[in-house]
């Protein structure tokens, strides 16, 4: 069983684009509502002022600036929006002191909404120092707006100052919550990618160790055959060439994935049907190796099938390493009451050479133990008689992926 996954596209998915369009539409409608309110209520709040219609105009200016963040970097738009609002507030205070006709603008609720939204968006996605700086600047601009702009004879500006402060606090609190959600999600994604890289490193170890061990054994056999039967050295050398080519192809594929290049995400998924190839490479003549496998194992879940393949691969590699003179090796794969049972048992060989088959460096069957455990299965490795060693894996089939 083999297959491949599809590489992730770099362009945004259509649902994400539709959500962004919907968000823009809802935000625009909210601005239109409060701009209408500014048109109706703004002149009454600045009654008698020569500039009483300036509230919706300045609000529309800041709203237009904030909406451009959909096509421009958000942090730059935040600087322009806060700067524009601050300039308008200072201009309002200057005109109040200079002209008897009153201030240049009353309070714009659409502008306050735009500033709150740009605060939430920037604090959520900016780096730490930029987020803190944005929150501070946002406080000064939003809370300072009623102090500098609002005509004190129309209504108590302290009330509006308190309401603006509450609105700013709500915006920053919402931004902090959204930022925490984003940070946790990115941490989980980073951890998942890191785990995948480690898994691929184990895959690379398995592929290289298996093929290189086979090459060494075949080379040793070729040397012996060349000395005694030179006419039969050709097939042995062809086997070495084939195993070397497979090892190089496997390494290129895995290294490409580890580098995250264009080969990323295109790993080959092996299964029980590929175990014949493993056994053939291990013992081409099948003089000491037998494979006993149920015929209906092609319908296994991908995770179970791939894990079974890797366990057999690592077990045969360890037989090459630790028991190269084993007299018999038996590989079994059977369904047992809702689970898959995989066994690799070797007999014979020198006992002193059969040390722990968990492998040096912790990437051998120790890595397989992690795979098996992730599927809810069990892995047992150890002696099975005076001159035998066995790897036994049981993988549940119900609910496996």
XYZ file of C-alpha atoms in Angstrom:
401
model
C 0.000 0.000 0.000
C 1.506 3.316 -1.008
C 0.344 6.869 -1.407
C 1.352 10.431 -1.001
C 0.011 13.551 0.577
C -0.662 16.772 -1.276
C 1.615 19.734 -0.599
C -0.056 22.641 1.181
C -0.820 25.560 -1.116
C 0.740 28.906 -0.262
C -2.279 30.962 -1.400
C -5.177 31.616 1.005
C -8.008 29.138 0.786
C -11.319 30.437 -0.649
C -13.174 30.081 2.711
C -10.585 32.350 4.361
C -11.033 34.946 1.617
C -14.801 34.795 2.024
C -14.495 35.249 5.781
C -12.237 38.266 5.271
C -14.767 39.764 2.840
C -17.598 39.161 5.316
C -15.583 40.772 8.132
C -14.912 43.831 5.983
C -18.616 44.142 5.147
C -19.735 43.896 8.773
C -17.124 46.420 9.879
C -18.130 48.834 7.122
C -21.814 48.611 8.135
C -20.861 49.315 11.771
C -18.962 52.413 10.675
C -21.892 53.578 8.540
C -24.222 53.269 11.523
C -22.035 55.367 13.820
C -21.232 57.849 11.064
C -24.992 58.340 10.656
C -25.206 58.881 14.391
C -22.391 61.461 14.136
C -24.312 63.275 11.375
C -27.471 63.400 13.491
C -26.028 64.009 16.962
C -22.761 65.785 16.162
C -24.242 69.214 15.349
C -26.404 69.190 18.496
C -23.382 68.409 20.660
C -21.565 71.404 19.165
C -24.524 73.713 18.811
C -23.501 77.264 18.024
C -20.104 76.229 16.748
C -18.999 77.224 13.282
C -17.458 73.738 13.013
C -20.391 71.693 14.299
C -20.527 69.490 11.142
C -16.858 68.518 11.375
C -17.504 65.490 13.632
C -18.716 63.099 10.878
C -16.051 64.432 8.514
C -13.140 63.700 10.841
C -14.750 60.382 11.795
C -14.969 59.425 8.120
C -11.300 60.344 7.670
C -10.076 58.035 10.441
C -12.465 55.258 9.381
C -11.101 55.388 5.835
C -7.551 55.141 7.165
C -8.373 52.126 9.360
C -10.159 50.278 6.554
C -7.038 50.434 4.378
C -5.433 47.868 6.693
C -7.086 45.192 4.519
C -4.598 46.030 1.776
C -1.715 47.592 3.758
C 0.436 46.466 6.723
C -1.605 46.862 9.904
C 1.138 48.427 12.031
C 1.699 51.226 9.518
C -2.040 51.905 9.312
C -2.209 52.033 13.122
C 0.484 54.738 13.168
C -1.402 56.815 10.579
C -4.769 56.336 12.313
C -3.555 57.259 15.792
C -1.493 60.115 14.398
C -4.436 61.519 12.437
C -6.754 61.305 15.434
C -4.189 62.940 17.722
C -3.681 65.797 15.249
C -7.443 66.341 15.048
C -7.694 66.413 18.854
C -4.884 68.943 19.173
C -6.434 71.028 16.378
C -9.741 70.956 18.245
C -8.103 72.303 21.403
C -6.299 75.037 19.428
C -9.442 76.181 17.643
C -11.338 76.278 20.929
C -8.762 78.683 22.330
C -8.405 80.726 19.117
C -11.871 81.010 17.645
C -14.934 82.220 19.461
C -16.988 79.918 17.224
C -15.899 76.870 19.178
C -13.872 73.737 18.555
C -13.132 72.174 15.198
C -14.956 68.980 16.053
C -17.106 67.283 18.629
C -16.630 63.646 19.646
C -16.922 61.157 16.732
C -18.225 57.752 17.768
C -17.308 56.233 14.390
C -13.753 57.416 14.919
C -13.672 55.894 18.406
C -14.883 52.565 16.984
C -12.208 52.659 14.281
C -9.490 53.390 16.849
C -10.744 50.562 19.077
C -10.699 48.105 16.171
C -7.206 49.063 15.044
C -6.082 48.701 18.676
C -7.506 45.176 18.900
C -6.032 44.098 15.565
C -2.566 45.541 16.212
C -2.200 44.348 19.818
C -3.366 40.884 18.768
C -0.796 40.316 16.023
C 2.159 42.633 16.727
C 5.335 41.703 18.572
C 5.562 42.243 22.318
C 7.042 45.757 22.440
C 4.931 46.988 19.525
C 1.784 45.624 21.187
C 2.570 47.392 24.465
C 3.407 50.621 22.650
C 0.174 50.403 20.676
C -1.854 49.975 23.857
C -0.195 53.020 25.459
C -0.636 55.247 22.391
C -4.211 54.030 22.029
C -4.937 55.037 25.634
C -3.531 58.518 25.144
C -5.441 59.099 21.904
C -8.789 57.556 22.890
C -8.999 58.848 26.472
C -7.533 62.208 25.480
C -10.088 62.711 22.726
C -13.028 63.898 24.920
C -10.700 66.067 27.015
C -9.382 67.958 24.000
C -12.419 67.952 21.722
C -15.617 67.897 23.659
C -17.322 71.225 24.450
C -17.592 71.285 28.214
C -20.717 73.421 28.178
C -22.695 70.796 26.257
C -22.281 67.851 28.592
C -19.946 66.744 31.343
C -16.772 65.769 29.511
C -15.631 63.715 32.532
C -18.443 61.276 31.772
C -17.271 60.843 28.202
C -13.673 60.523 29.376
C -14.673 57.693 31.709
C -16.675 55.990 28.942
C -13.749 56.290 26.544
C -11.451 54.807 29.179
C -13.854 51.900 29.639
C -14.012 51.375 25.888
C -10.220 51.408 25.652
C -9.912 48.885 28.491
C -12.459 46.601 26.818
C -10.606 46.804 23.503
C -7.252 45.988 25.095
C -8.773 43.131 27.121
C -10.313 41.641 23.974
C -7.010 42.055 22.139
C -5.161 40.293 24.977
C -7.556 37.345 24.845
C -7.272 37.042 21.065
C -3.495 37.390 21.308
C -3.294 34.571 23.840
C -5.402 32.353 21.593
C -3.131 33.149 18.655
C 0.066 32.534 20.643
C -1.192 29.190 21.932
C -2.281 28.122 18.480
C 1.090 29.057 16.991
C 2.836 27.196 19.822
C 0.806 24.090 19.070
C 1.586 24.405 15.363
C 5.296 24.823 16.123
C 5.247 21.801 18.415
C 3.430 19.749 15.790
C 5.975 20.724 13.128
C 8.847 19.951 15.495
C 7.387 16.544 16.307
C 6.939 15.873 12.615
C 10.559 16.806 11.944
C 11.671 14.406 14.691
C 9.452 11.722 13.231
C 10.936 12.269 9.798
C 14.417 12.103 11.319
C 13.501 8.707 12.723
C 12.173 7.736 9.295
C 15.485 8.786 7.769
C 17.354 6.721 10.350
C 15.197 3.678 9.628
C 15.572 3.953 5.854
C 19.320 4.543 5.885
C 20.080 1.966 8.573
C 18.060 -0.709 6.815
C 19.514 -0.134 3.355
C 23.096 0.405 4.484
C 22.992 -2.723 6.636
C 21.705 -4.646 3.631
C 24.502 -3.230 1.493
C 27.135 -4.303 4.033
C 25.720 -7.828 4.269
C 25.473 -8.116 0.477
C 29.032 -6.840 0.094
C 30.300 -9.422 2.568
C 28.450 -12.130 0.657
C 29.833 -10.821 -2.639
C 33.397 -11.012 -1.319
C 32.886 -14.617 -0.278
C 31.227 -15.554 -3.583
C 33.933 -13.779 -5.604
C 36.599 -15.868 -3.905
C 34.880 -19.219 -4.345
C 32.478 -18.795 -7.297
C 33.509 -15.724 -9.338
C 30.863 -16.411 -12.004
C 28.094 -15.796 -9.401
C 29.405 -12.435 -8.159
C 27.330 -10.498 -10.701
C 23.917 -10.933 -8.989
C 25.427 -10.014 -5.633
C 26.884 -6.803 -7.058
C 23.544 -5.970 -8.703
C 21.852 -6.395 -5.337
C 24.329 -3.963 -3.795
C 23.723 -1.461 -6.588
C 19.936 -1.723 -6.208
C 20.071 -1.308 -2.431
C 22.381 1.701 -2.764
C 20.058 3.398 -5.262
C 17.081 2.802 -2.968
C 19.004 4.205 -0.006
C 19.934 7.358 -1.925
C 16.352 7.856 -3.124
C 15.039 7.429 0.409
C 17.580 9.870 1.816
C 16.809 12.495 -0.830
C 13.103 12.228 -0.139
C 13.461 12.470 3.622
C 16.065 15.249 3.555
C 13.822 17.208 1.194
C 11.003 16.953 3.686
C 13.244 17.929 6.608
C 14.416 20.998 4.711
C 10.836 21.990 3.981
C 11.559 22.344 0.283
C 9.369 21.419 -2.641
C 9.526 17.773 -1.610
C 7.900 18.606 1.742
C 4.804 16.664 2.545
C 5.374 14.062 -0.187
C 6.574 11.072 1.833
C 5.759 7.558 0.737
C 3.463 5.642 3.077
C 4.350 1.933 3.250
C 2.115 -0.833 4.495
C 1.897 -4.625 4.999
C 1.902 -5.267 1.239
C 5.436 -3.845 1.095
C 6.803 -6.282 3.691
C 7.602 -8.815 0.932
C 10.152 -6.358 -0.452
C 11.711 -5.973 2.995
C 12.052 -9.742 3.377
C 13.456 -10.090 -0.141
C 16.146 -7.534 0.564
C 16.907 -9.180 3.876
C 17.081 -12.714 2.442
C 16.748 -12.751 -1.374
C 16.805 -16.554 -1.595
C 14.400 -17.002 1.360
C 16.663 -19.754 2.684
C 16.276 -18.806 6.325
C 13.354 -16.348 6.357
C 9.640 -17.062 6.227
C 6.756 -14.588 5.975
C 3.374 -15.602 7.357
C 0.771 -12.927 6.666
C -3.018 -12.870 6.535
C -4.247 -12.160 2.983
C -6.743 -9.439 4.009
C -4.293 -6.958 5.522
C -4.630 -4.495 2.622
C -7.649 -2.882 4.326
C -5.774 -1.728 7.421
C -5.972 1.907 8.572
C -2.966 3.836 7.137
C -1.420 4.571 10.530
C -1.544 0.907 11.562
C -0.220 -0.353 8.238
C 2.683 2.122 8.145
C 3.632 1.359 11.750
C 3.572 -2.383 11.112
C 5.872 -1.895 8.125
C 8.330 0.219 10.109
C 8.427 -2.274 12.973
C 9.287 -5.118 10.599
C 11.896 -2.943 8.898
C 13.602 -2.045 12.153
C 13.407 -5.586 13.508
C 15.050 -7.056 10.386
C 17.709 -4.340 10.518
C 18.467 -5.302 14.111
C 18.754 -8.953 13.122
C 21.395 -7.875 10.580
C 23.227 -5.919 13.275
C 22.984 -8.129 16.323
C 22.364 -11.629 14.947
C 23.801 -11.802 11.421
C 24.417 -15.533 11.824
C 20.823 -16.325 12.857
C 19.690 -19.649 11.386
C 16.015 -18.740 10.934
C 13.872 -15.618 10.957
C 10.081 -15.689 11.010
C 7.917 -12.644 10.226
C 4.226 -12.838 11.080
C 1.338 -10.397 10.554
C -2.132 -11.513 11.679
C -5.497 -10.142 12.788
C -6.277 -11.134 16.365
C -9.710 -10.124 17.684
C -9.760 -6.493 16.634
C -6.018 -5.925 16.651
C -3.049 -6.482 14.375
C -0.283 -8.701 15.723
C 3.186 -8.305 14.221
C 6.014 -10.656 15.200
C 9.622 -10.931 14.093
C 11.404 -13.878 15.683
C 14.949 -15.038 14.987
C 16.698 -18.175 16.219
C 20.333 -19.178 16.361
C 23.375 -16.975 16.232
C 25.914 -16.043 18.846
C 24.274 -15.043 22.161
C 26.970 -12.499 22.931
C 26.097 -10.564 19.777
C 22.402 -10.274 20.645
C 22.474 -7.263 22.931
C 19.446 -5.039 23.340
C 17.724 -4.449 19.980
C 16.406 -1.081 21.033
C 19.304 0.339 19.071
C 22.038 2.790 19.818
C 21.114 6.455 20.043
C 17.452 5.863 20.886
C 16.133 6.029 17.318
C 15.619 2.306 16.643
C 12.788 0.326 18.163
C 12.605 3.013 20.843
C 11.197 5.252 18.112
C 8.851 2.453 17.083
C 7.642 2.273 20.677
C 6.501 5.894 20.392
C 4.618 5.117 17.168
C 2.977 2.057 18.674
C 2.076 3.895 21.871
C 0.513 6.742 19.895
C -1.861 4.204 18.304
C -2.719 2.663 21.664
C -0.721 -0.498 20.990
C 1.988 -2.427 22.823
C 5.566 -3.336 21.900
C 7.533 -6.144 23.512
C 11.159 -6.882 22.715
C 13.227 -9.597 24.368
C 14.482 -13.192 24.415
C 12.050 -15.950 23.478
C 13.957 -19.038 24.450
C 17.580 -20.086 24.902
C 18.673 -18.997 21.433
C 15.818 -16.856 20.182
C 14.849 -13.194 20.152
C 11.433 -11.780 19.336
C 9.760 -8.455 18.626
C 6.021 -8.546 19.311
C 3.681 -5.654 18.476
C -0.075 -5.471 18.958
C -1.971 -2.586 17.349
C -5.685 -1.971 17.897
C -7.699 -1.684 14.691
C -10.882 -0.120 16.092
C -10.695 3.714 15.961
C -7.149 3.718 14.580
C -6.182 6.267 11.971
